[in-house]
C-alpha positions as CSV (number, residue, x, y, z in Angstrom):
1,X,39.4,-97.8,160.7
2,X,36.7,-100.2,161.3
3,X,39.2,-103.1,161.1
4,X,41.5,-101.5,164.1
5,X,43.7,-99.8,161.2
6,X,45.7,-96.6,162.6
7,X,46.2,-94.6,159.3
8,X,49.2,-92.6,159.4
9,X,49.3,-91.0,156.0
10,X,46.6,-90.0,153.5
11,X,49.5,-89.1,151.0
12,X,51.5,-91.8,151.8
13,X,55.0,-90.6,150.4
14,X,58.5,-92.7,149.7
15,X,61.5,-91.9,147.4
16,X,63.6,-94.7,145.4
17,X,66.1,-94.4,142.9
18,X,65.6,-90.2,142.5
19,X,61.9,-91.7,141.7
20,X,59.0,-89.9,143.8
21,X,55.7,-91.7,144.5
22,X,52.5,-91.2,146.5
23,X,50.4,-93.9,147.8
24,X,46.7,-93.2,148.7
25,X,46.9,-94.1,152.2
26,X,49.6,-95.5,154.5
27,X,48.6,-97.3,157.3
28,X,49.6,-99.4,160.5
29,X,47.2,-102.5,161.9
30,X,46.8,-102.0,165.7
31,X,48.1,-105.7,167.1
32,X,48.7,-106.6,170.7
33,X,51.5,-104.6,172.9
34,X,53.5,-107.7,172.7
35,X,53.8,-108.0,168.3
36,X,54.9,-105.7,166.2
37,X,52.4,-103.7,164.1
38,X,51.7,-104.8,160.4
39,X,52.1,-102.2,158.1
40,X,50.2,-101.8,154.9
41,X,49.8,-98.8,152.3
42,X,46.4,-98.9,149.8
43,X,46.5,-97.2,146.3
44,X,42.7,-96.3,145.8
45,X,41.7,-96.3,141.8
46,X,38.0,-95.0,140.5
47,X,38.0,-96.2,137.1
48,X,36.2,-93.1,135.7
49,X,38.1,-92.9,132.3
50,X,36.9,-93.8,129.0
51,X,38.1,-97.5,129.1
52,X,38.2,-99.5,131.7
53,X,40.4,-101.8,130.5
54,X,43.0,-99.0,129.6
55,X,42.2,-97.7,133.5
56,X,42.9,-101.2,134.8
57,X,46.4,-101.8,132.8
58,X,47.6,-98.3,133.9
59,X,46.4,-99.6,137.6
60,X,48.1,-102.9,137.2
61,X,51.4,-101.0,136.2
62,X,51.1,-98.5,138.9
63,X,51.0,-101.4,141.3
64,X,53.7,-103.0,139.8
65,X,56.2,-100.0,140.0
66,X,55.2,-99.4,143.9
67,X,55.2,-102.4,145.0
68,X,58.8,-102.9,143.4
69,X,60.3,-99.4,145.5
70,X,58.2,-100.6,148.1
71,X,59.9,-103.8,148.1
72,X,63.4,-102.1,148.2
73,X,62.6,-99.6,150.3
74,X,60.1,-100.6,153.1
75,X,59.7,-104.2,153.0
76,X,57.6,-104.8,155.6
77,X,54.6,-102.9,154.3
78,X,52.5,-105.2,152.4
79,X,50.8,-103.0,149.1
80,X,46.7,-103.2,148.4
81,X,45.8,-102.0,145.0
């Protein structure tokens, strides 16, 4: 918010292949009237298990697998792990 981010989603929510995901938070940069807006969404991970190596690969692959329906599916919005 602090950056002039307008978040539009805390559940950010897209379908791909019969494959269901939900992003942390969806959101859309503010830019000048004349521009269109940059759109982003921002998985947010804790790393609060036992291992955080095994939390960081099972981030990693996470990332991997939405950015790839992102990609097909909205590729204007730019992921953030």
């Amino acid at each position: 918010l602090k950056d002039d981010w307008l978040v539009t989603d805390e559940q950010f929510y897209i379908r791909s292949g019969g494959v269901e995901i939900y992003i942390h938070i969806g959101a859309e940069k503010v830019i000048a009237a004349e521009r269109d807006g940059e759109k982003i969404a921002v998985e947010v991970k804790s790393f609060l298990g036992y291992s955080n190596i095994t939390e960081f690969h099972v981030a990693v692959g996470q990332f991997i697998n939405y950015r790839s329906i992102l990609e097909d599916e909205q590729p204007d919005r730019i992921l953030y792990l």
